[in-house]
PDB file of C-alpha atoms in Angstrom:
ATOM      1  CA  UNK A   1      20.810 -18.058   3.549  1.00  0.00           C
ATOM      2  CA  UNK A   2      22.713 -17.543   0.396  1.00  0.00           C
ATOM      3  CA  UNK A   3      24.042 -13.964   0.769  1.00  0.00           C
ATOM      4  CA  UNK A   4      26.177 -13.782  -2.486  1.00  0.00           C
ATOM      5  CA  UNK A   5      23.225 -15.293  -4.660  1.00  0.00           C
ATOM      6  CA  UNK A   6      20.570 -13.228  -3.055  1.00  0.00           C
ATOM      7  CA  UNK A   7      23.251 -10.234  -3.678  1.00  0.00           C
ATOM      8  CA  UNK A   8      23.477 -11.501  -7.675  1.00  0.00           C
ATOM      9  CA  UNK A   9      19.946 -12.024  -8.634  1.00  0.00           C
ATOM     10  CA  UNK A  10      18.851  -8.345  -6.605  1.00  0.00           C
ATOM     11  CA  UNK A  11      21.276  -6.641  -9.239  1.00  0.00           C
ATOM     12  CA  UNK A  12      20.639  -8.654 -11.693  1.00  0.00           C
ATOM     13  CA  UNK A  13      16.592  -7.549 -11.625  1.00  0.00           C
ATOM     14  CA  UNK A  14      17.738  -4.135 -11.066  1.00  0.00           C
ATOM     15  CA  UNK A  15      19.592  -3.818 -14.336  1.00  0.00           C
ATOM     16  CA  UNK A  16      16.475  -5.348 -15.967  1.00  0.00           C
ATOM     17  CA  UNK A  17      13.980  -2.644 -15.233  1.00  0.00           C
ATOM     18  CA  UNK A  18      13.986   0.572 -17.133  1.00  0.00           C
ATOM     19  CA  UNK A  19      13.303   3.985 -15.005  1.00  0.00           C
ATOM     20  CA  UNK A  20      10.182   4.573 -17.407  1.00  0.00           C
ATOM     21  CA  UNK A  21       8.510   1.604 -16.777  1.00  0.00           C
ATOM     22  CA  UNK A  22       8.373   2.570 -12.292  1.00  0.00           C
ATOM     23  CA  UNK A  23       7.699   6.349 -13.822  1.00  0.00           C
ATOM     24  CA  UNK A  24      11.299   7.701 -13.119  1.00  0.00           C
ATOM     25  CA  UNK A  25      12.885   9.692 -15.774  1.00  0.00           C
ATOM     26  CA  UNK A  26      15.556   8.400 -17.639  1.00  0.00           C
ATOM     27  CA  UNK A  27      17.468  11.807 -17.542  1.00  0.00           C
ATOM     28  CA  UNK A  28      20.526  12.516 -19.384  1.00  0.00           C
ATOM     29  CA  UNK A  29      23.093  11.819 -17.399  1.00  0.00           C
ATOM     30  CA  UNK A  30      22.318   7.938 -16.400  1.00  0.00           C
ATOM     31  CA  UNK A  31      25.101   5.295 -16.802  1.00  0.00           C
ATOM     32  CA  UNK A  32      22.908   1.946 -15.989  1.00  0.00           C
ATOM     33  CA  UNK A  33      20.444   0.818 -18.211  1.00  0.00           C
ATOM     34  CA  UNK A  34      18.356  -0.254 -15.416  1.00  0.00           C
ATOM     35  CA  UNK A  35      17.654   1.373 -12.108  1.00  0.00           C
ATOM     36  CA  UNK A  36      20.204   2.813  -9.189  1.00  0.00           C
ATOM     37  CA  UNK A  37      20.242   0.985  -5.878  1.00  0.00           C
ATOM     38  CA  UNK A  38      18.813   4.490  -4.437  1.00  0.00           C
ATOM     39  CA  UNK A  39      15.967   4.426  -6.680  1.00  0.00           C
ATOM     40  CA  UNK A  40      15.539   0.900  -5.621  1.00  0.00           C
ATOM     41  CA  UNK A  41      15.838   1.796  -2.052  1.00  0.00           C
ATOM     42  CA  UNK A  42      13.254   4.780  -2.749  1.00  0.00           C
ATOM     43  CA  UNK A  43      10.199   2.027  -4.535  1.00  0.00           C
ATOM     44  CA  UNK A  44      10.914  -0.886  -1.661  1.00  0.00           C
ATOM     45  CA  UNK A  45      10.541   1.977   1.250  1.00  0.00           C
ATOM     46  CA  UNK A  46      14.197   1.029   2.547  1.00  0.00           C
ATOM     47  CA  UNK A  47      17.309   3.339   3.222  1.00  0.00           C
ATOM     48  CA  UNK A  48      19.934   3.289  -0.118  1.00  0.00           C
ATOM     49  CA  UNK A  49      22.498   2.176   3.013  1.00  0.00           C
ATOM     50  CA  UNK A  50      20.377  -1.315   3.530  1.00  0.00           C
ATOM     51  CA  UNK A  51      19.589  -1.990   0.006  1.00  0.00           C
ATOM     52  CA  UNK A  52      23.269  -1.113  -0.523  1.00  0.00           C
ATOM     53  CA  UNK A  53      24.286  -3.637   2.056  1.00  0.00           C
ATOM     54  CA  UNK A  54      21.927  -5.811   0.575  1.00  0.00           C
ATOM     55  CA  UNK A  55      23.280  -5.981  -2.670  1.00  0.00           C
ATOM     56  CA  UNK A  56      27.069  -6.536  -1.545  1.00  0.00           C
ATOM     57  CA  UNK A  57      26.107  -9.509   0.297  1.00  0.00           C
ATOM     58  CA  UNK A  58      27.127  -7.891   3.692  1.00  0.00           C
ATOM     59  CA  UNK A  59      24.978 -10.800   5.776  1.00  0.00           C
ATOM     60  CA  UNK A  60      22.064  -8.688   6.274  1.00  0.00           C
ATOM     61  CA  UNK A  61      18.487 -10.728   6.732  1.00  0.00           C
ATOM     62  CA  UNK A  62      15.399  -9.215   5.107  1.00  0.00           C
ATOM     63  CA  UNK A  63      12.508  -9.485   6.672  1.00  0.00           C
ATOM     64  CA  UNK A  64       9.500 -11.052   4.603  1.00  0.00           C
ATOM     65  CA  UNK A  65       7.999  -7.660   4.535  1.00  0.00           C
ATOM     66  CA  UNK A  66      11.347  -6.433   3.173  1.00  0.00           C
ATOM     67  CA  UNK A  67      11.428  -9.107   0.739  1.00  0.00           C
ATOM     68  CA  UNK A  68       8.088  -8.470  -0.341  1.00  0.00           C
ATOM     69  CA  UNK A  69       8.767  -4.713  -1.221  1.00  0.00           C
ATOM     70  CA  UNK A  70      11.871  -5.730  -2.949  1.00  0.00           C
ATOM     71  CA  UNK A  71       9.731  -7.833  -5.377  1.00  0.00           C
ATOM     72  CA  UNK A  72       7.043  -5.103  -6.027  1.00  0.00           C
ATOM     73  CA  UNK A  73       9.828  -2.457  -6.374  1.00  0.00           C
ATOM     74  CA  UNK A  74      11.465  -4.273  -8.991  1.00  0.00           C
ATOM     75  CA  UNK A  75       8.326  -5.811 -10.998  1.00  0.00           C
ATOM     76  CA  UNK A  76       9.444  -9.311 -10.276  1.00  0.00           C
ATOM     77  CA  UNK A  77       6.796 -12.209 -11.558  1.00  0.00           C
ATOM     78  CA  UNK A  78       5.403 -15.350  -9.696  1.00  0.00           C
ATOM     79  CA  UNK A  79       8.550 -17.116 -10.078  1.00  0.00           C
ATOM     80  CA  UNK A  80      10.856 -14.438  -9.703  1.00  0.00           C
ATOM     81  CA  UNK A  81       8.950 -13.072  -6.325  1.00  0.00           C
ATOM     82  CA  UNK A  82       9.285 -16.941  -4.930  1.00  0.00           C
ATOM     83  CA  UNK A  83      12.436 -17.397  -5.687  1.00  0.00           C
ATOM     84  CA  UNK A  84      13.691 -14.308  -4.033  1.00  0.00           C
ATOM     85  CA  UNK A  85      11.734 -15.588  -0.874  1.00  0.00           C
ATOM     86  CA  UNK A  86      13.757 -18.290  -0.798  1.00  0.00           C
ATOM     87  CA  UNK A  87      16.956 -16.740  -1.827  1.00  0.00           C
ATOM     88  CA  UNK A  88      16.367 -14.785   1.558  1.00  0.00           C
ATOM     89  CA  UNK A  89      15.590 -18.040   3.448  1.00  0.00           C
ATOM     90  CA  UNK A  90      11.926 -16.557   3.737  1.00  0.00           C
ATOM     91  CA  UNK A  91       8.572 -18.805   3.407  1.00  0.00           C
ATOM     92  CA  UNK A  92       6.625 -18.068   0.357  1.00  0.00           C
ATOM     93  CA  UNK A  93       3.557 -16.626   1.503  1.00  0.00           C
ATOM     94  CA  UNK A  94       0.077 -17.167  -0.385  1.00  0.00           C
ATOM     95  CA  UNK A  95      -0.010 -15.896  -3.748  1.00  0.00           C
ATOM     96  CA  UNK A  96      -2.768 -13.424  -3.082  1.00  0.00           C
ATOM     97  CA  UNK A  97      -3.067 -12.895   0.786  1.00  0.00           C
ATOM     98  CA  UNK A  98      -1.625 -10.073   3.277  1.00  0.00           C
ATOM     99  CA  UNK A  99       0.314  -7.580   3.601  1.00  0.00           C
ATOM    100  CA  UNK A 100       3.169  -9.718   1.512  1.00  0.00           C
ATOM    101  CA  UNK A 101       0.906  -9.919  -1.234  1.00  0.00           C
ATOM    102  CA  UNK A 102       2.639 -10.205  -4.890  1.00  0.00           C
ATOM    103  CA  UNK A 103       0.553  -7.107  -6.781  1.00  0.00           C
ATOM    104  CA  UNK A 104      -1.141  -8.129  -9.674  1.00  0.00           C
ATOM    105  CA  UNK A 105       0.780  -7.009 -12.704  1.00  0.00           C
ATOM    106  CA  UNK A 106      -2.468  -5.419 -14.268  1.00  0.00           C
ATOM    107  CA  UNK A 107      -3.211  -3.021 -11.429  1.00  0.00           C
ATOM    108  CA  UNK A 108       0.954  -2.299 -11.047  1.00  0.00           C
ATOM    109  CA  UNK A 109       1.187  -1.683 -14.454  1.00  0.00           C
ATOM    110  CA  UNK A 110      -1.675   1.012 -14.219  1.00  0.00           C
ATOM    111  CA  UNK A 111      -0.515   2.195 -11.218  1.00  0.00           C
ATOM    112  CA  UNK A 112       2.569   2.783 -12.361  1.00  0.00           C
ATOM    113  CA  UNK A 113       0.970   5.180 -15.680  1.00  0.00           C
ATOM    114  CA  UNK A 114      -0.415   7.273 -12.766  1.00  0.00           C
ATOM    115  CA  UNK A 115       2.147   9.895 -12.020  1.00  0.00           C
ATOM    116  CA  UNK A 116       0.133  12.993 -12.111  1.00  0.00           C
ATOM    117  CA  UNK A 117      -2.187  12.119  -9.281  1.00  0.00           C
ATOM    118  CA  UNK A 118      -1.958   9.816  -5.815  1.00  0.00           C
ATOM    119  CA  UNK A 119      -2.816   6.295  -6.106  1.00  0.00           C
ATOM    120  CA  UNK A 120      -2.182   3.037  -4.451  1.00  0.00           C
ATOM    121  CA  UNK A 121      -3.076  -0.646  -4.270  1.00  0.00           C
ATOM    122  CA  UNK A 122      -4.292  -2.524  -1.464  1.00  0.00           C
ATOM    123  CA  UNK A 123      -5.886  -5.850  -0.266  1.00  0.00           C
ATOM    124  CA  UNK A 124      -9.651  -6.459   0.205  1.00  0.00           C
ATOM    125  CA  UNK A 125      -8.841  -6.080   3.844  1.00  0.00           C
ATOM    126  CA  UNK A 126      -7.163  -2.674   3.544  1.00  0.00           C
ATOM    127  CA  UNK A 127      -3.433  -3.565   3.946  1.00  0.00           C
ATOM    128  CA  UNK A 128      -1.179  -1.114   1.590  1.00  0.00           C
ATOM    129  CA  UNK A 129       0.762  -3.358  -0.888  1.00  0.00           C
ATOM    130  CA  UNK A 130       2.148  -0.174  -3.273  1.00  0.00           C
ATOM    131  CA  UNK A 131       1.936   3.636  -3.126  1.00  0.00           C
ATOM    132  CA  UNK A 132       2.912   6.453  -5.783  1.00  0.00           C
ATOM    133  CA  UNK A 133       5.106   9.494  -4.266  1.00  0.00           C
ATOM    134  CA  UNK A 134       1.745  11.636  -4.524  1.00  0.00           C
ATOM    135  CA  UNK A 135      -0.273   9.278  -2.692  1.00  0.00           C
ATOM    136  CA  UNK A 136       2.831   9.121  -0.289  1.00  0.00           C
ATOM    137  CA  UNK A 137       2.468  12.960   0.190  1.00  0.00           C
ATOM    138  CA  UNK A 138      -1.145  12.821   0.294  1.00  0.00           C
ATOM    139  CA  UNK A 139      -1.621   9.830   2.990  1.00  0.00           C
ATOM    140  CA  UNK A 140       1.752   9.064   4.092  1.00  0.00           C
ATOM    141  CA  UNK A 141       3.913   6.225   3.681  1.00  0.00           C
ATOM    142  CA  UNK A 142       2.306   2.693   4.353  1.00  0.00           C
ATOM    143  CA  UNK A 143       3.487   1.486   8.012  1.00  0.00           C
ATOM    144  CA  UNK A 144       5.556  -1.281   8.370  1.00  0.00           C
ATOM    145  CA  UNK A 145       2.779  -4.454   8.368  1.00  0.00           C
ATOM    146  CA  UNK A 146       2.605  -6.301  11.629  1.00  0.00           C
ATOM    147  CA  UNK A 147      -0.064  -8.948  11.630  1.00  0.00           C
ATOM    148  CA  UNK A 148      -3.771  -7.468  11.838  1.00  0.00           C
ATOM    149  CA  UNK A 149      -2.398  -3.886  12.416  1.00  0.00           C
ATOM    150  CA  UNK A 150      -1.717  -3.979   8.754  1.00  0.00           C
ATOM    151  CA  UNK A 151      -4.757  -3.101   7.748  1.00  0.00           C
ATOM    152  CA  UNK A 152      -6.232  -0.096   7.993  1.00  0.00           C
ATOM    153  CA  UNK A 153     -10.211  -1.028   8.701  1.00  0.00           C
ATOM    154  CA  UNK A 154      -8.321  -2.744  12.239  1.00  0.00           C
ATOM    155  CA  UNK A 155      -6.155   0.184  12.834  1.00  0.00           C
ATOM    156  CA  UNK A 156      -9.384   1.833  12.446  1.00  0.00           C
ATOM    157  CA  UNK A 157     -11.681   0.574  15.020  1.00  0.00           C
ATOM    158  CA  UNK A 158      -8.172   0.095  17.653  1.00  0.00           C
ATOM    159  CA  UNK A 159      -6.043   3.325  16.617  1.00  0.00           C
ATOM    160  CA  UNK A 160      -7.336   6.618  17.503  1.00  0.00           C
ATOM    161  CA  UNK A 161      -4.603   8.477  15.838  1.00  0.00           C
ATOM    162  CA  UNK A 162      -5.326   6.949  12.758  1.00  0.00           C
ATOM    163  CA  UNK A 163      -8.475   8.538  12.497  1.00  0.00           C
ATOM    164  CA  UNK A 164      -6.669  11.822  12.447  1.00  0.00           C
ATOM    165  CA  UNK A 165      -6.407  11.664   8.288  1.00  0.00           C
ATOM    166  CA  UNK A 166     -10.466  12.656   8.187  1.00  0.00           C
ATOM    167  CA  UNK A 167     -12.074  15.341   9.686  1.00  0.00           C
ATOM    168  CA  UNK A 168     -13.861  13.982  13.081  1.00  0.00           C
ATOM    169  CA  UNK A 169     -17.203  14.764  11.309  1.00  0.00           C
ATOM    170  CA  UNK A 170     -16.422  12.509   9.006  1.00  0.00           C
ATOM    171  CA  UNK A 171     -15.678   9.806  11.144  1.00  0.00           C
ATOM    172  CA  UNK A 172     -19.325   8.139  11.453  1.00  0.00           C
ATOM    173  CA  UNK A 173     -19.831   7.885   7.527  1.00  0.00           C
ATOM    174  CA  UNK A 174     -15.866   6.158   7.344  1.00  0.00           C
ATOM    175  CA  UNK A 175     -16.605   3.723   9.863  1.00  0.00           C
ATOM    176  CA  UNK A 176     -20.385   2.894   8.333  1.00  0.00           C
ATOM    177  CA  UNK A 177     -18.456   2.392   5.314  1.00  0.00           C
ATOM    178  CA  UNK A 178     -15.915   0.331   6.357  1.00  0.00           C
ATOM    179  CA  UNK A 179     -18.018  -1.972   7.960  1.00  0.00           C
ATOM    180  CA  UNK A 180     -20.322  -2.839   5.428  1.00  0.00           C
ATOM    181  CA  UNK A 181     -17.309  -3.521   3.358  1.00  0.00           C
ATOM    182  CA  UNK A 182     -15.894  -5.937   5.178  1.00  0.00           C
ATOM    183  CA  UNK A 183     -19.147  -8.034   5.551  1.00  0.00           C
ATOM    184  CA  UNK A 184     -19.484  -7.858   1.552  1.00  0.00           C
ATOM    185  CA  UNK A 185     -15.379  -9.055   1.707  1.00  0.00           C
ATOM    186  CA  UNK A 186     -16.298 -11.566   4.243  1.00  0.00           C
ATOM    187  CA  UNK A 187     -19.313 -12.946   2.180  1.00  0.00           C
ATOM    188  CA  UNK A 188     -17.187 -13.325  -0.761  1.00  0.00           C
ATOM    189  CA  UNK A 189     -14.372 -15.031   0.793  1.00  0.00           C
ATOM    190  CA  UNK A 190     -16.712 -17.264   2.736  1.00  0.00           C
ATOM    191  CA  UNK A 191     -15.043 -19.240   5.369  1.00  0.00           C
ATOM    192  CA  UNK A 192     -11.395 -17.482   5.325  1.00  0.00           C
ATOM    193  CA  UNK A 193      -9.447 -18.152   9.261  1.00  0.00           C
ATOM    194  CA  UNK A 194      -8.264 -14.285   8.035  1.00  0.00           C
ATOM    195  CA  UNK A 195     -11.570 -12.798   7.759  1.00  0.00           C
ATOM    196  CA  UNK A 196     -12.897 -14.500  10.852  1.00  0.00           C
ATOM    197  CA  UNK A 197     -10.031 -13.631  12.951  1.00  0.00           C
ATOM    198  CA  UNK A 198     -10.053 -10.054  12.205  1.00  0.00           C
ATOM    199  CA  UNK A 199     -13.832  -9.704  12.692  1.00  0.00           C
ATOM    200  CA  UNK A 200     -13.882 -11.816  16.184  1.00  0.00           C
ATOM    201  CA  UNK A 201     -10.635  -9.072  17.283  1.00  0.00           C
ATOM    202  CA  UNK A 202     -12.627  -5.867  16.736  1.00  0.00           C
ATOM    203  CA  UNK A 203     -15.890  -6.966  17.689  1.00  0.00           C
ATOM    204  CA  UNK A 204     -14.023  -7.670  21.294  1.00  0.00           C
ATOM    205  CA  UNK A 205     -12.070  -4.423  21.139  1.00  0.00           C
ATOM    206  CA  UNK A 206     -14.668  -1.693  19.378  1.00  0.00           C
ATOM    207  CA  UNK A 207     -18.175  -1.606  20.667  1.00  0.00           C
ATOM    208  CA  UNK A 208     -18.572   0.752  17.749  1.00  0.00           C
ATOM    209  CA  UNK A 209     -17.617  -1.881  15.611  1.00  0.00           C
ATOM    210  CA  UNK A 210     -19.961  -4.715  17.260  1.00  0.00           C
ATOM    211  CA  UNK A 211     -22.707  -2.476  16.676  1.00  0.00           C
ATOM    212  CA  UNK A 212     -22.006  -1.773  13.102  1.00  0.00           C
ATOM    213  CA  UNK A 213     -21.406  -5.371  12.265  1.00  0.00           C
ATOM    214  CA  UNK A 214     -24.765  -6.672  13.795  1.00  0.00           C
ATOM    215  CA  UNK A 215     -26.779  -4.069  11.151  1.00  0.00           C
ATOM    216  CA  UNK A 216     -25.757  -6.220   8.232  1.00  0.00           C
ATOM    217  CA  UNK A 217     -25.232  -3.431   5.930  1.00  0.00           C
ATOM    218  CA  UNK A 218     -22.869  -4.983   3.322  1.00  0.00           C
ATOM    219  CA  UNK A 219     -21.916  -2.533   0.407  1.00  0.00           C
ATOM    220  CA  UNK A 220     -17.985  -3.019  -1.741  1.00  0.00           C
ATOM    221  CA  UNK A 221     -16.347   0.391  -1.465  1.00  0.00           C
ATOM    222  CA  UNK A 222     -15.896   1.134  -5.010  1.00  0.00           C
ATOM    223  CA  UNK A 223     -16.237   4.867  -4.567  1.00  0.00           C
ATOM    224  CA  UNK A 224     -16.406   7.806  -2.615  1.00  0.00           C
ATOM    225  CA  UNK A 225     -15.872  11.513  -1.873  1.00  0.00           C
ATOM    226  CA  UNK A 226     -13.413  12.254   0.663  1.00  0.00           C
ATOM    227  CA  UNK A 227     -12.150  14.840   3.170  1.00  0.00           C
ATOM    228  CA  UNK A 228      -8.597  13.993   3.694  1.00  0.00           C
ATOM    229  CA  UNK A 229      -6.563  16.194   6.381  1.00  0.00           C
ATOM    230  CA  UNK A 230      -2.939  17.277   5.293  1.00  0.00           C
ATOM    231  CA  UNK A 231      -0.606  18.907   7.262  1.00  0.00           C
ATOM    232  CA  UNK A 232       0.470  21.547   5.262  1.00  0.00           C
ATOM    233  CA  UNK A 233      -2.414  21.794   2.488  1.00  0.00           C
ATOM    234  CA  UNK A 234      -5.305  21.548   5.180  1.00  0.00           C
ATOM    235  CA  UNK A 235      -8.293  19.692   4.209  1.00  0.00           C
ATOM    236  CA  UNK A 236      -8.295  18.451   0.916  1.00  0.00           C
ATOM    237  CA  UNK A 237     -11.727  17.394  -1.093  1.00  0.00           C
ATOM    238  CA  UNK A 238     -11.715  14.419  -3.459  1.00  0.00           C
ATOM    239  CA  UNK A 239     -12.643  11.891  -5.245  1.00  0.00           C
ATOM    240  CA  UNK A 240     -11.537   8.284  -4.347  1.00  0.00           C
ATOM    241  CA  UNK A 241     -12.086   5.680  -7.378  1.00  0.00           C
ATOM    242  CA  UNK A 242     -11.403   2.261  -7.261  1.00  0.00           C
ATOM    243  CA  UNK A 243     -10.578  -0.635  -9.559  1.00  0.00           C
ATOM    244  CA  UNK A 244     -11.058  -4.339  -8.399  1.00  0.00           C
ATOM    245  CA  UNK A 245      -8.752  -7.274  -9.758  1.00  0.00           C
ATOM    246  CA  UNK A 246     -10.168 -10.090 -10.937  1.00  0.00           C
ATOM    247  CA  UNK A 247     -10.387 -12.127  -8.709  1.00  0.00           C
ATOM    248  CA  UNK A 248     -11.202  -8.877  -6.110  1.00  0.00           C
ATOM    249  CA  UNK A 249      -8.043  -9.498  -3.612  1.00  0.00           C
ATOM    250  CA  UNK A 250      -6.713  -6.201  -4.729  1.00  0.00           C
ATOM    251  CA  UNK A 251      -8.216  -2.555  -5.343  1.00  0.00           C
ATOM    252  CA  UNK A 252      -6.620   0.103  -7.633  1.00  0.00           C
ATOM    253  CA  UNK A 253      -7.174   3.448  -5.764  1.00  0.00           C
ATOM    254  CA  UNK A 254      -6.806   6.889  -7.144  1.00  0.00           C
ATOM    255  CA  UNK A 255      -7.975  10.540  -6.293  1.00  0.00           C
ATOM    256  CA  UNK A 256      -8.985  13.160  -8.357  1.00  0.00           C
ATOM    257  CA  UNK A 257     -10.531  16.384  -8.118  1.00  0.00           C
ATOM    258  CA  UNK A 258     -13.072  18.266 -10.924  1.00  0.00           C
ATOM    259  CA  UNK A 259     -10.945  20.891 -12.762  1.00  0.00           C
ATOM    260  CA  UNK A 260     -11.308  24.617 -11.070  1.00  0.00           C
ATOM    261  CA  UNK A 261     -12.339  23.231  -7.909  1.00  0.00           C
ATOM    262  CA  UNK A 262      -9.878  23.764  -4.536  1.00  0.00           C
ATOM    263  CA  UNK A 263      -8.739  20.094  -4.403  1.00  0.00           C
ATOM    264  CA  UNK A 264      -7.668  20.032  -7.879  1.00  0.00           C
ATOM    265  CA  UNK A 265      -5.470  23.092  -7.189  1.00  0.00           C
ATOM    266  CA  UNK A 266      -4.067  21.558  -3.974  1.00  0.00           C
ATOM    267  CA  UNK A 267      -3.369  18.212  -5.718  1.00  0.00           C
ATOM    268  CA  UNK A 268      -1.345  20.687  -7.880  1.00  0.00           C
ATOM    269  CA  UNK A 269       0.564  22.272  -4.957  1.00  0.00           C
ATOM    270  CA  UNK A 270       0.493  18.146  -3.442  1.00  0.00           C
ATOM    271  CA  UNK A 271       3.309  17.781  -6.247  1.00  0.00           C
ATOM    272  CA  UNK A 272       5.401  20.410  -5.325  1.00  0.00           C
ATOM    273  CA  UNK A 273       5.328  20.358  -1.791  1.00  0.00           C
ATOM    274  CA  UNK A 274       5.940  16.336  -2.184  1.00  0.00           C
ATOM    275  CA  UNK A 275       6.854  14.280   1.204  1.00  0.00           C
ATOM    276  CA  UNK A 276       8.597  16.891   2.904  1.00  0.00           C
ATOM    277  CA  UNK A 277       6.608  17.705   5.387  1.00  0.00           C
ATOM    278  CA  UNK A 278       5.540  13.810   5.834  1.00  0.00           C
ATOM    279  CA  UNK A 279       7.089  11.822   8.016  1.00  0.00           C
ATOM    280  CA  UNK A 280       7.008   7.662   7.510  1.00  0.00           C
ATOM    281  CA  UNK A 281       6.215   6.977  10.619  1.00  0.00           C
ATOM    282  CA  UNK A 282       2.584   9.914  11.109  1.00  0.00           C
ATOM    283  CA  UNK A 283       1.307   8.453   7.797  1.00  0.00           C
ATOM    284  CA  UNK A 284      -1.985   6.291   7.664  1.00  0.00           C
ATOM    285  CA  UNK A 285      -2.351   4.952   4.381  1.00  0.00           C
ATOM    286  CA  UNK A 286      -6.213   5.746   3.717  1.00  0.00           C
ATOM    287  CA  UNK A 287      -8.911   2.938   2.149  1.00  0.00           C
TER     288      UNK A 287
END
């Protein structure tokens, strides 16, 4: 691994994105054109000590999950995302697959206009590729992926804690919903080793899931109202919208709330109150 030129090209892509452009303000008193290494830090999910350590060439080794945030954080294309992978001695990973996913620069660049309300992006199979602070505070930061536990549908059907982000009520109509989504996923990929891997796992592990699976209901989550439980705002009501890419790998998600309704006003308070009461490691990124 090539610490000095992995060191060179991460501060070279820093100084090439503007603040505006990952919806940081440009404030008065900045003296890079581009971003800081905390701000950078702050997008990938990383301390500003490892970036930092990073970017001095110090002999750290990012993971591929690191690497992968590193990209996203600092709007790298195709080429550019590669050839940090191997820069950090990392295999390139599929295009459009996992948890290491490059985002699709349509849905980053919308997801990076939407500053007034939580919104992230994520695969087909539910794995968290990018997250807005508000969606941060909402859901909590995206855990770090580790094979099928990346996804949330798994976590799901294996994790009882991470059921504690909806109401228990609310639990039947989630997992109903996530079923049927993965069979319309499943259908679409056709035969994907991914797909089949997952499914085979939780029909072994979750009787619920086995039973859900064998009704065939197959419906794309495109939309939905949600309960979502927050530790200091309580239960929140919204809306959860969704926009496919093209080739529908990726969703676009986003909440909203009707103006003059409760959720709308604790979206408002969601700002203020921001991730301080959320810690990385309680947060289940929601699908």
């Amino acid at each position: 691994m090539n610490h000095a030129a992995l060191a060179a090209f991460l501060k070279s892509r820093r100084d090439r994105v503007r603040p505006s452009e990952v919806g940081l303000p440009a404030g008065p008193r900045r003296r890079v054109p581009g971003l800081r290494r905390e701000e950078v830090a702050q997008l990938a999910g990383l301390s500003a000590d490892y970036y930092t350590e990073l970017e001095r060439g110090r002999g750290v080794q990012p993971s591929a999950q690191v690497v992968a945030a590193l990209a996203r954080a600092l709007r790298l294309n195709g080429d550019e995302r590669d050839h940090l992978f191997r820069l950090a001695d990392r295999p390139v990973p599929p295009a459009a697959h996992g948890p290491t996913a490059h985002v699709q620069p349509a849905l980053l660049g919308l997801l990076d206009q939407l500053t007034t309300t939580p919104a992230q992006i994520i695969t087909d199979l539910h794995e968290t590729l990018a997250q807005n602070s508000l969606a941060v505070a909402l859901v909590g930061r995206r855990p770090p992926p580790r094979g099928p536990e990346a996804s949330f549908v798994y976590r799901w059907f294996t994790d009882p804690g991470s059921r504690s982000l909806y109401p228990a009520e609310d639990h039947p109509h989630h997992s109903r919903v996530f079923v049927a989504d993965l069979q319309a996923v499943a259908a679409r990929r056709g035969s994907d080793a991914e797909v089949t891997r997952m499914v085979a796992a939780l029909r072994r592990r979750s009787e619920e899931f086995a039973e859900l699976w064998d009704t065939h209901d197959v419906a794309l989550r495109r939309s939905d109202h949600k309960r979502i439980v927050h530790p200091t705002l309580g239960v929140v009501e919204l809306d959860c919208h969704r926009l496919f890419s093209e080739d529908g790998r990726q969703r676009l998600m986003w909440f909203s709330a009707p103006p003059g309704t409760e959720g709308a006003a604790q979206l408002s308070l969601l700002s203020v109150i921001g991730t301080q009461d959320m810690t990385p490691s309680s947060g289940s990124p929601t699908s």
